[in-house]
JSON list of C-alpha atoms (C1' of nucleotides) in Angstrom, two decimals:
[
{"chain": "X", "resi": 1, "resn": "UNK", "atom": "CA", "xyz": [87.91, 133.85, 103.68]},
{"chain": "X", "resi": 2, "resn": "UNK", "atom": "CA", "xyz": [89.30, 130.61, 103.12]},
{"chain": "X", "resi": 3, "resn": "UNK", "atom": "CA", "xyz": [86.54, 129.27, 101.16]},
{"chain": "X", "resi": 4, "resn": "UNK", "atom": "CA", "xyz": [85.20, 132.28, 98.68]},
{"chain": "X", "resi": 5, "resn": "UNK", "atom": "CA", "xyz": [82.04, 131.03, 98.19]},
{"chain": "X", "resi": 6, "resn": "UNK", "atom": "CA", "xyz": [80.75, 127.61, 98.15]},
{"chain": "X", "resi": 7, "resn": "UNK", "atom": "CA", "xyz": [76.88, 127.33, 97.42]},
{"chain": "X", "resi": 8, "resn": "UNK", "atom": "CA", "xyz": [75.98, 123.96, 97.09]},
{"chain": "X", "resi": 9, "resn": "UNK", "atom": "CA", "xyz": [72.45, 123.43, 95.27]},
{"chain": "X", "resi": 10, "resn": "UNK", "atom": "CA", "xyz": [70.93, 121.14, 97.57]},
{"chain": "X", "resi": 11, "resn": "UNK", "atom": "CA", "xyz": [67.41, 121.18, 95.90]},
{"chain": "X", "resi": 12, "resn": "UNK", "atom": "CA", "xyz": [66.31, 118.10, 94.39]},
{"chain": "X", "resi": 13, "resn": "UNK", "atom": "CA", "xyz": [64.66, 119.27, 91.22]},
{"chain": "X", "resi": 14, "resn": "UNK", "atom": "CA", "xyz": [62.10, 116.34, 91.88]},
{"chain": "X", "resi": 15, "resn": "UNK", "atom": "CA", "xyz": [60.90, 115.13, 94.73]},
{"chain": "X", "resi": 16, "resn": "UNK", "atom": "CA", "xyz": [58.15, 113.33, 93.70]},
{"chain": "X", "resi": 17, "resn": "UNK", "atom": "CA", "xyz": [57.62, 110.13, 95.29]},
{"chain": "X", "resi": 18, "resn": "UNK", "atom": "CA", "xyz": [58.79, 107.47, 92.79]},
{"chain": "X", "resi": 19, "resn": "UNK", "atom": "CA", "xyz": [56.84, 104.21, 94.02]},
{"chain": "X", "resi": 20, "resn": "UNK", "atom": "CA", "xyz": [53.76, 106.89, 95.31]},
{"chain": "X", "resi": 21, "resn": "UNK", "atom": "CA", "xyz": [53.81, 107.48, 91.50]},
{"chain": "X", "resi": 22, "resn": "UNK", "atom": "CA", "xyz": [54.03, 104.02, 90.01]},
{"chain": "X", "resi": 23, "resn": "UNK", "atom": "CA", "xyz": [50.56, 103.18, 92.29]},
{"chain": "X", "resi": 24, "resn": "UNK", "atom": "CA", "xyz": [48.94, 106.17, 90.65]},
{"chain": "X", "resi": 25, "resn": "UNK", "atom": "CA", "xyz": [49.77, 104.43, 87.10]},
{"chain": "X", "resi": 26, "resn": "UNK", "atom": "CA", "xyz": [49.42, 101.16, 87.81]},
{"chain": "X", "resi": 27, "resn": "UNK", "atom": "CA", "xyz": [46.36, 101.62, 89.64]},
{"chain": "X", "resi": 28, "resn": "UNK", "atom": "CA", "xyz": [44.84, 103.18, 86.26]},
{"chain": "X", "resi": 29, "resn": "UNK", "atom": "CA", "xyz": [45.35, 99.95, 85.06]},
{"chain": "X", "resi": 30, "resn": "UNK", "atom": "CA", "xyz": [42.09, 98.80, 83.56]},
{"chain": "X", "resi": 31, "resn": "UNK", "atom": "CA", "xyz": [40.64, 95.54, 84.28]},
{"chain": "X", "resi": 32, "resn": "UNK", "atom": "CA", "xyz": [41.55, 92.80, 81.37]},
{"chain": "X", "resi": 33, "resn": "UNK", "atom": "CA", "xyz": [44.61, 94.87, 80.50]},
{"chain": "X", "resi": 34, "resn": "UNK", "atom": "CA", "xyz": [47.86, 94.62, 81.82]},
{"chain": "X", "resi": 35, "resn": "UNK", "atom": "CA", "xyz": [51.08, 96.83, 81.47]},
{"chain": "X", "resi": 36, "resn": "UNK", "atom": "CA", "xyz": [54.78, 96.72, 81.96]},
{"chain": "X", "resi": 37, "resn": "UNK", "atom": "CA", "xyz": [57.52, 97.75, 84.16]},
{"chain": "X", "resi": 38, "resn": "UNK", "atom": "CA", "xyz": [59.55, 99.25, 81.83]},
{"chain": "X", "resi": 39, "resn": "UNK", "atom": "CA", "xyz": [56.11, 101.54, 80.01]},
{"chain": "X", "resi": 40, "resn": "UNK", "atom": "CA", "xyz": [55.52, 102.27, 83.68]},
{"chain": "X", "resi": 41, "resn": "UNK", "atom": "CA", "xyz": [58.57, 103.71, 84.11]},
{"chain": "X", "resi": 42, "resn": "UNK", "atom": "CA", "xyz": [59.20, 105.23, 81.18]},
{"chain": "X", "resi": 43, "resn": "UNK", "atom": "CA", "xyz": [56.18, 107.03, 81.37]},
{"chain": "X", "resi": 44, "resn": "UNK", "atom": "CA", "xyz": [57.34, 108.33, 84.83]},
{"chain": "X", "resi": 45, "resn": "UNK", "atom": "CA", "xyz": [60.67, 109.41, 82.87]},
{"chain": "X", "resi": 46, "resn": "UNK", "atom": "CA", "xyz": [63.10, 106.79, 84.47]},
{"chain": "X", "resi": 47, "resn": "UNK", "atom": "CA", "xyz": [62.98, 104.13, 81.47]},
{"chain": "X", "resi": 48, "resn": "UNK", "atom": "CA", "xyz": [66.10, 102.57, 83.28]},
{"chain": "X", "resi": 49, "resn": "UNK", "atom": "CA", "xyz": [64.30, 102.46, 86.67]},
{"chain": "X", "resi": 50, "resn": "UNK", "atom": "CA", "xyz": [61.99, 99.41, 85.67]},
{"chain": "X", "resi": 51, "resn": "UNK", "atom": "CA", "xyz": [63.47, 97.74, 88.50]},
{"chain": "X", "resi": 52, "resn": "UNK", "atom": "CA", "xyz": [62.15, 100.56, 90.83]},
{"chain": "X", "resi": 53, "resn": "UNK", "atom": "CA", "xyz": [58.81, 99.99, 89.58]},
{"chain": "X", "resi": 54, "resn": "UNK", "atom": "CA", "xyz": [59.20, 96.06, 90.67]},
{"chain": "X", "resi": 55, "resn": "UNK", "atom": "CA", "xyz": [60.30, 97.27, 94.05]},
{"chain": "X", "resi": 56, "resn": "UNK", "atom": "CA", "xyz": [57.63, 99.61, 94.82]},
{"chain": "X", "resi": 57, "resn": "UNK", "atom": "CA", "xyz": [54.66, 97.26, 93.36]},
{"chain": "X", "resi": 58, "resn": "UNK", "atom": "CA", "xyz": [56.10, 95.11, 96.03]},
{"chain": "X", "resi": 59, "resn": "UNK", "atom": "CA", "xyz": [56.21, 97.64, 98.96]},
{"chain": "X", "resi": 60, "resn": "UNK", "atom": "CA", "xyz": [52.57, 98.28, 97.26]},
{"chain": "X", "resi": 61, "resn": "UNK", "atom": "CA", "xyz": [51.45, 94.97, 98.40]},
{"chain": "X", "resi": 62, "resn": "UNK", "atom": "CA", "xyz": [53.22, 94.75, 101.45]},
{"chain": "X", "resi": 63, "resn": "UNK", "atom": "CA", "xyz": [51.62, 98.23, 102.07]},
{"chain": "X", "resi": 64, "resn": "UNK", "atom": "CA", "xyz": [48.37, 96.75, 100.72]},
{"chain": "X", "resi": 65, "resn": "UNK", "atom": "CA", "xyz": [48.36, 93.90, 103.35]},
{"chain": "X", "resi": 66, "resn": "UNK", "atom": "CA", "xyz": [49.77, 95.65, 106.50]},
{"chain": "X", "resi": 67, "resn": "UNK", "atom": "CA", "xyz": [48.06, 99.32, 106.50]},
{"chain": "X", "resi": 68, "resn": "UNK", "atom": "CA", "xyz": [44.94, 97.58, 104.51]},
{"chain": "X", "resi": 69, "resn": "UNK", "atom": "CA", "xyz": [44.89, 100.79, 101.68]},
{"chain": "X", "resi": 70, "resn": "UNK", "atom": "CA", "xyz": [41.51, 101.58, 100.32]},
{"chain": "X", "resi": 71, "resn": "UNK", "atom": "CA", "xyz": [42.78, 101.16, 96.85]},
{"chain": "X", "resi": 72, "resn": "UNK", "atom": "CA", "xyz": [45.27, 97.99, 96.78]},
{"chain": "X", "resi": 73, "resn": "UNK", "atom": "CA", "xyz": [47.58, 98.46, 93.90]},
{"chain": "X", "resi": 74, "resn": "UNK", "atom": "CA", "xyz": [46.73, 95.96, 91.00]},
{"chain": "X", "resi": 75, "resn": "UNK", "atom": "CA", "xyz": [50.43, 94.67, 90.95]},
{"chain": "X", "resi": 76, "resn": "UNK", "atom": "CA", "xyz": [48.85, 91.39, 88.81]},
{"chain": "X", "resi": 77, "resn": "UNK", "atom": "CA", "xyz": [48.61, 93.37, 85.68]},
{"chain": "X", "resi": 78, "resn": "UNK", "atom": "CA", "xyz": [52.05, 94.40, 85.70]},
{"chain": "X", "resi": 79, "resn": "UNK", "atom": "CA", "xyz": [54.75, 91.79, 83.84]},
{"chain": "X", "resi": 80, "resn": "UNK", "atom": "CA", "xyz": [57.83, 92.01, 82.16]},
{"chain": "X", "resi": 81, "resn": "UNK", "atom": "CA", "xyz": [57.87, 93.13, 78.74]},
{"chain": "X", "resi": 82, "resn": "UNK", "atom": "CA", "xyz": [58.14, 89.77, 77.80]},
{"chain": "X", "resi": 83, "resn": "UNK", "atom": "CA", "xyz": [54.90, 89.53, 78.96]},
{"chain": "X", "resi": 84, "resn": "UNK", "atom": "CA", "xyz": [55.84, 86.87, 81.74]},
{"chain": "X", "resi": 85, "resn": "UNK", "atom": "CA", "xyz": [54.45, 87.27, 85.11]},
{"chain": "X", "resi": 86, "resn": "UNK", "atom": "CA", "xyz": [58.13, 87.15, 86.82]},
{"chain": "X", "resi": 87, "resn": "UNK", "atom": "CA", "xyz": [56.32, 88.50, 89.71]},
{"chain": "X", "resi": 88, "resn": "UNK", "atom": "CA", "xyz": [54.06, 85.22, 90.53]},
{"chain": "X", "resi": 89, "resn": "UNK", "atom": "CA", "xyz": [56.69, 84.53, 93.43]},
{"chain": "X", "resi": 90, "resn": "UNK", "atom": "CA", "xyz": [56.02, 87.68, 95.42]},
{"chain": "X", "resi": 91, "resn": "UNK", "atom": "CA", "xyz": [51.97, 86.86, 95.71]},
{"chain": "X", "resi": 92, "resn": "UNK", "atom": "CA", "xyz": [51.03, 85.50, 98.42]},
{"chain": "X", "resi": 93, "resn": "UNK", "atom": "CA", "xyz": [50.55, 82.32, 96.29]},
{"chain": "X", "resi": 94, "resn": "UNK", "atom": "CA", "xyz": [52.55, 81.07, 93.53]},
{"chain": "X", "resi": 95, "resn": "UNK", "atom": "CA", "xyz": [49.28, 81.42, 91.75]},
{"chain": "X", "resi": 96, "resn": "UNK", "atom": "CA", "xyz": [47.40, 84.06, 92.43]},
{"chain": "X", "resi": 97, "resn": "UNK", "atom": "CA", "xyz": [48.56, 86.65, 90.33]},
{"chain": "X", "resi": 98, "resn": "UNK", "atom": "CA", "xyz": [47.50, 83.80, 86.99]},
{"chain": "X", "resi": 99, "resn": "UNK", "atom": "CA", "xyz": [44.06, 83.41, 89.08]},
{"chain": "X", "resi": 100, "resn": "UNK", "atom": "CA", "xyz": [43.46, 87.38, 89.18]},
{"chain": "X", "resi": 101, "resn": "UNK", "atom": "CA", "xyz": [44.31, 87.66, 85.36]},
{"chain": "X", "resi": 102, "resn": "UNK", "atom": "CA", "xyz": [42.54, 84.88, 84.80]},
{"chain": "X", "resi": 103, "resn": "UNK", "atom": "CA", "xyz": [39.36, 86.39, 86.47]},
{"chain": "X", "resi": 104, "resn": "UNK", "atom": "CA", "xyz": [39.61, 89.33, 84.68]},
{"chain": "X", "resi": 105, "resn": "UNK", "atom": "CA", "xyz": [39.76, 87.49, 80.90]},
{"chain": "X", "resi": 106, "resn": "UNK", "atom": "CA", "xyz": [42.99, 87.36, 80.62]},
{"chain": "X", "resi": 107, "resn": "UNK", "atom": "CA", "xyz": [44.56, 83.74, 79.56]},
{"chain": "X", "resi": 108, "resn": "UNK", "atom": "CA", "xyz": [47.83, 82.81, 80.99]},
{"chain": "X", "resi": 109, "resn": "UNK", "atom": "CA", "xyz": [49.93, 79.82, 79.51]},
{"chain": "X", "resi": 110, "resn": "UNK", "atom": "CA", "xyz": [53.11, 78.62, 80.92]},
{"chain": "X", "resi": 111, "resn": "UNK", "atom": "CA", "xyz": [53.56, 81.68, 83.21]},
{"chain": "X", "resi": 112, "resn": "UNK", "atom": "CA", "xyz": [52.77, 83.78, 79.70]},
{"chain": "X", "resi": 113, "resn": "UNK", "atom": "CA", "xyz": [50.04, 86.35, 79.15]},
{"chain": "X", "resi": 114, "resn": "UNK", "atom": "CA", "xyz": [48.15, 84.95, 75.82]},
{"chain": "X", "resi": 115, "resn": "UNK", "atom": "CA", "xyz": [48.21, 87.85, 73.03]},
{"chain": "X", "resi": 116, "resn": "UNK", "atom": "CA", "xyz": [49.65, 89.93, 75.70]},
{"chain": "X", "resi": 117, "resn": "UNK", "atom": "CA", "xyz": [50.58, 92.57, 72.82]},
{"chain": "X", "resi": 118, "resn": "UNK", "atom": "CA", "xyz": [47.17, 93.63, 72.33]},
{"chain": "X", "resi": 119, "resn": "UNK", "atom": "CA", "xyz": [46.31, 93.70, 76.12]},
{"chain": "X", "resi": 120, "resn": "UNK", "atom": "CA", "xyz": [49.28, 95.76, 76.53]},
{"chain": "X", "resi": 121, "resn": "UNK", "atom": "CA", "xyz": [48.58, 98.86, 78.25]},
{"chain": "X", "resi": 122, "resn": "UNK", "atom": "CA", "xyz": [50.98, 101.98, 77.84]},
{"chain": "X", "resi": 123, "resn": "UNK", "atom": "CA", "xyz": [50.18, 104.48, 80.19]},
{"chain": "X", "resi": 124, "resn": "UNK", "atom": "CA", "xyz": [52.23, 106.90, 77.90]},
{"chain": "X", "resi": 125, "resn": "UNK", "atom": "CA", "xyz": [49.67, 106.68, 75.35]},
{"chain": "X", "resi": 126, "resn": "UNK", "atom": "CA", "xyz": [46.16, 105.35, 76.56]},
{"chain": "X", "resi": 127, "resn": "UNK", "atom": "CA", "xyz": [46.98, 108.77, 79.45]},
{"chain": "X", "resi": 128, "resn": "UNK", "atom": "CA", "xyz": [48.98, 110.55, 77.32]},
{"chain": "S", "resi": 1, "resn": "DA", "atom": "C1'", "xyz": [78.78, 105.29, 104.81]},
{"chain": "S", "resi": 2, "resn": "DA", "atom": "C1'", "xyz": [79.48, 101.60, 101.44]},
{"chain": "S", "resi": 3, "resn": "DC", "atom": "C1'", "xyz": [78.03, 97.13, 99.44]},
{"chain": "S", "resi": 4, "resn": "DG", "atom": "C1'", "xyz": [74.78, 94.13, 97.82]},
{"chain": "S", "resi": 5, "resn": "DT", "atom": "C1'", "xyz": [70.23, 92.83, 96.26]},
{"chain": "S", "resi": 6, "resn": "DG", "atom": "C1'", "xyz": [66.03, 92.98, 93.27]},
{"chain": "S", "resi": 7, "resn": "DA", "atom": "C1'", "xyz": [58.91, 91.53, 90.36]},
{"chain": "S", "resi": 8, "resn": "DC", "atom": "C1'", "xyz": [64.12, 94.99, 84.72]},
{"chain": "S", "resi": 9, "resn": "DC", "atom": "C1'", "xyz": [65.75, 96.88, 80.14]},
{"chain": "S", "resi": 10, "resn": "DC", "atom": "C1'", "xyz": [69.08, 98.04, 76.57]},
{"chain": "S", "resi": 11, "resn": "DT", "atom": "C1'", "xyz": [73.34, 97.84, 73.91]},
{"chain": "S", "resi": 12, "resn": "DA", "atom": "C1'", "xyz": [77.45, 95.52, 72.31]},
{"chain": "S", "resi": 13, "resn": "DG", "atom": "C1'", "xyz": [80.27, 91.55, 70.54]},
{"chain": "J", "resi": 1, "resn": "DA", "atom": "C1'", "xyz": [70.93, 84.44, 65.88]},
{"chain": "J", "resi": 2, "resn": "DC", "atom": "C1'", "xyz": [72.55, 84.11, 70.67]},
{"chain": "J", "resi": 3, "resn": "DT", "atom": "C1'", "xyz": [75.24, 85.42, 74.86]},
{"chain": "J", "resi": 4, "resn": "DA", "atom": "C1'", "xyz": [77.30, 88.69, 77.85]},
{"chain": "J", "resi": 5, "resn": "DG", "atom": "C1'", "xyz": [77.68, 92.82, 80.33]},
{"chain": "J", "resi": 6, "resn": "DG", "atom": "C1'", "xyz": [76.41, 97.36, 82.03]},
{"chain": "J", "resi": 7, "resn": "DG", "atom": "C1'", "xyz": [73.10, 100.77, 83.81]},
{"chain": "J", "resi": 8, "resn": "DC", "atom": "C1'", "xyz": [69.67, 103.16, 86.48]},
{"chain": "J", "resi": 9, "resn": "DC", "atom": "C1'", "xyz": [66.41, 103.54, 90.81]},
{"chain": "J", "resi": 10, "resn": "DA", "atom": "C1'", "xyz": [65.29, 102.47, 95.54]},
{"chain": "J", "resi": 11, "resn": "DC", "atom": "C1'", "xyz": [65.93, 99.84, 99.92]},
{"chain": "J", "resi": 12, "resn": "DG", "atom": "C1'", "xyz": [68.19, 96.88, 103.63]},
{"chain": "J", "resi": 13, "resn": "DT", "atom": "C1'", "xyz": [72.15, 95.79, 106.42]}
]
DNA sequence: AACGTGACCCTAG
DNA sequence: ACTAGGGCCACGT
């Protein structure tokens, strides 16, 4: 018996599919709003993992594009908590994430959502 | 297997 | 008030 006992808990508690998840929320996303990585992923109980959320909104699209999904992840109405659309640069054009908010209603100025506090949309309390 | 990168956020000085 | 650094999550090489 050289090694008494040596059970190693190798059971993820959670196995839930992080960036499966952050599609769920973000596709919740009503039209004219637009929510953050950092409410998205606190809501999903990883407020550190905002960059996560960036990552798999990007595999979202790339997803969107190559397998063609039914339900293409609104990745446009997600920005910083700055409200900045850092994210411009992954659309296919440098523009098209303004041109999407701005089809919905929402004004962008200087790469800025306009009053972007009260289209802010917290998934942690509009879902609860 | 380890390091580095990335659509971020928070805390400290 | 501003600047700097660290931290967490996931993925690619």
């Amino acid at each position: 018996m050289k090694t008494p006992t040596a059970p190693p808990p190798a059971t993820p508690p959670a196995e839930r599919n992080f960036f499966q998840d952050v599609h769920e929320v973000v596709r919740l996303i009503p039209p004219g709003r637009v929510s953050t990585y950092g409410a998205i992923a606190h809501y999903l109980g990883a407020r550190q993992g905002s960059r996560a959320v960036g990552y798999a909104l990007n595999a979202a699209n790339i997803d969107a594009v190559t397998l063609r999904r039914e339900a293409p992840v609104p990745a446009h109405r997600v920005i910083n908590r700055l409200g900045q659309l850092t994210g411009r640069h992954h659309f296919p054009t440098p523009t098209a994430m303004q041109e999407r908010l701005e089809a919905e209603g929402v004004r962008v100025e200087d790469d800025t959502v306009v009053e972007f506090e009260k289209l802010f949309w917290d998934p942690a309390k509009e879902l609860e």
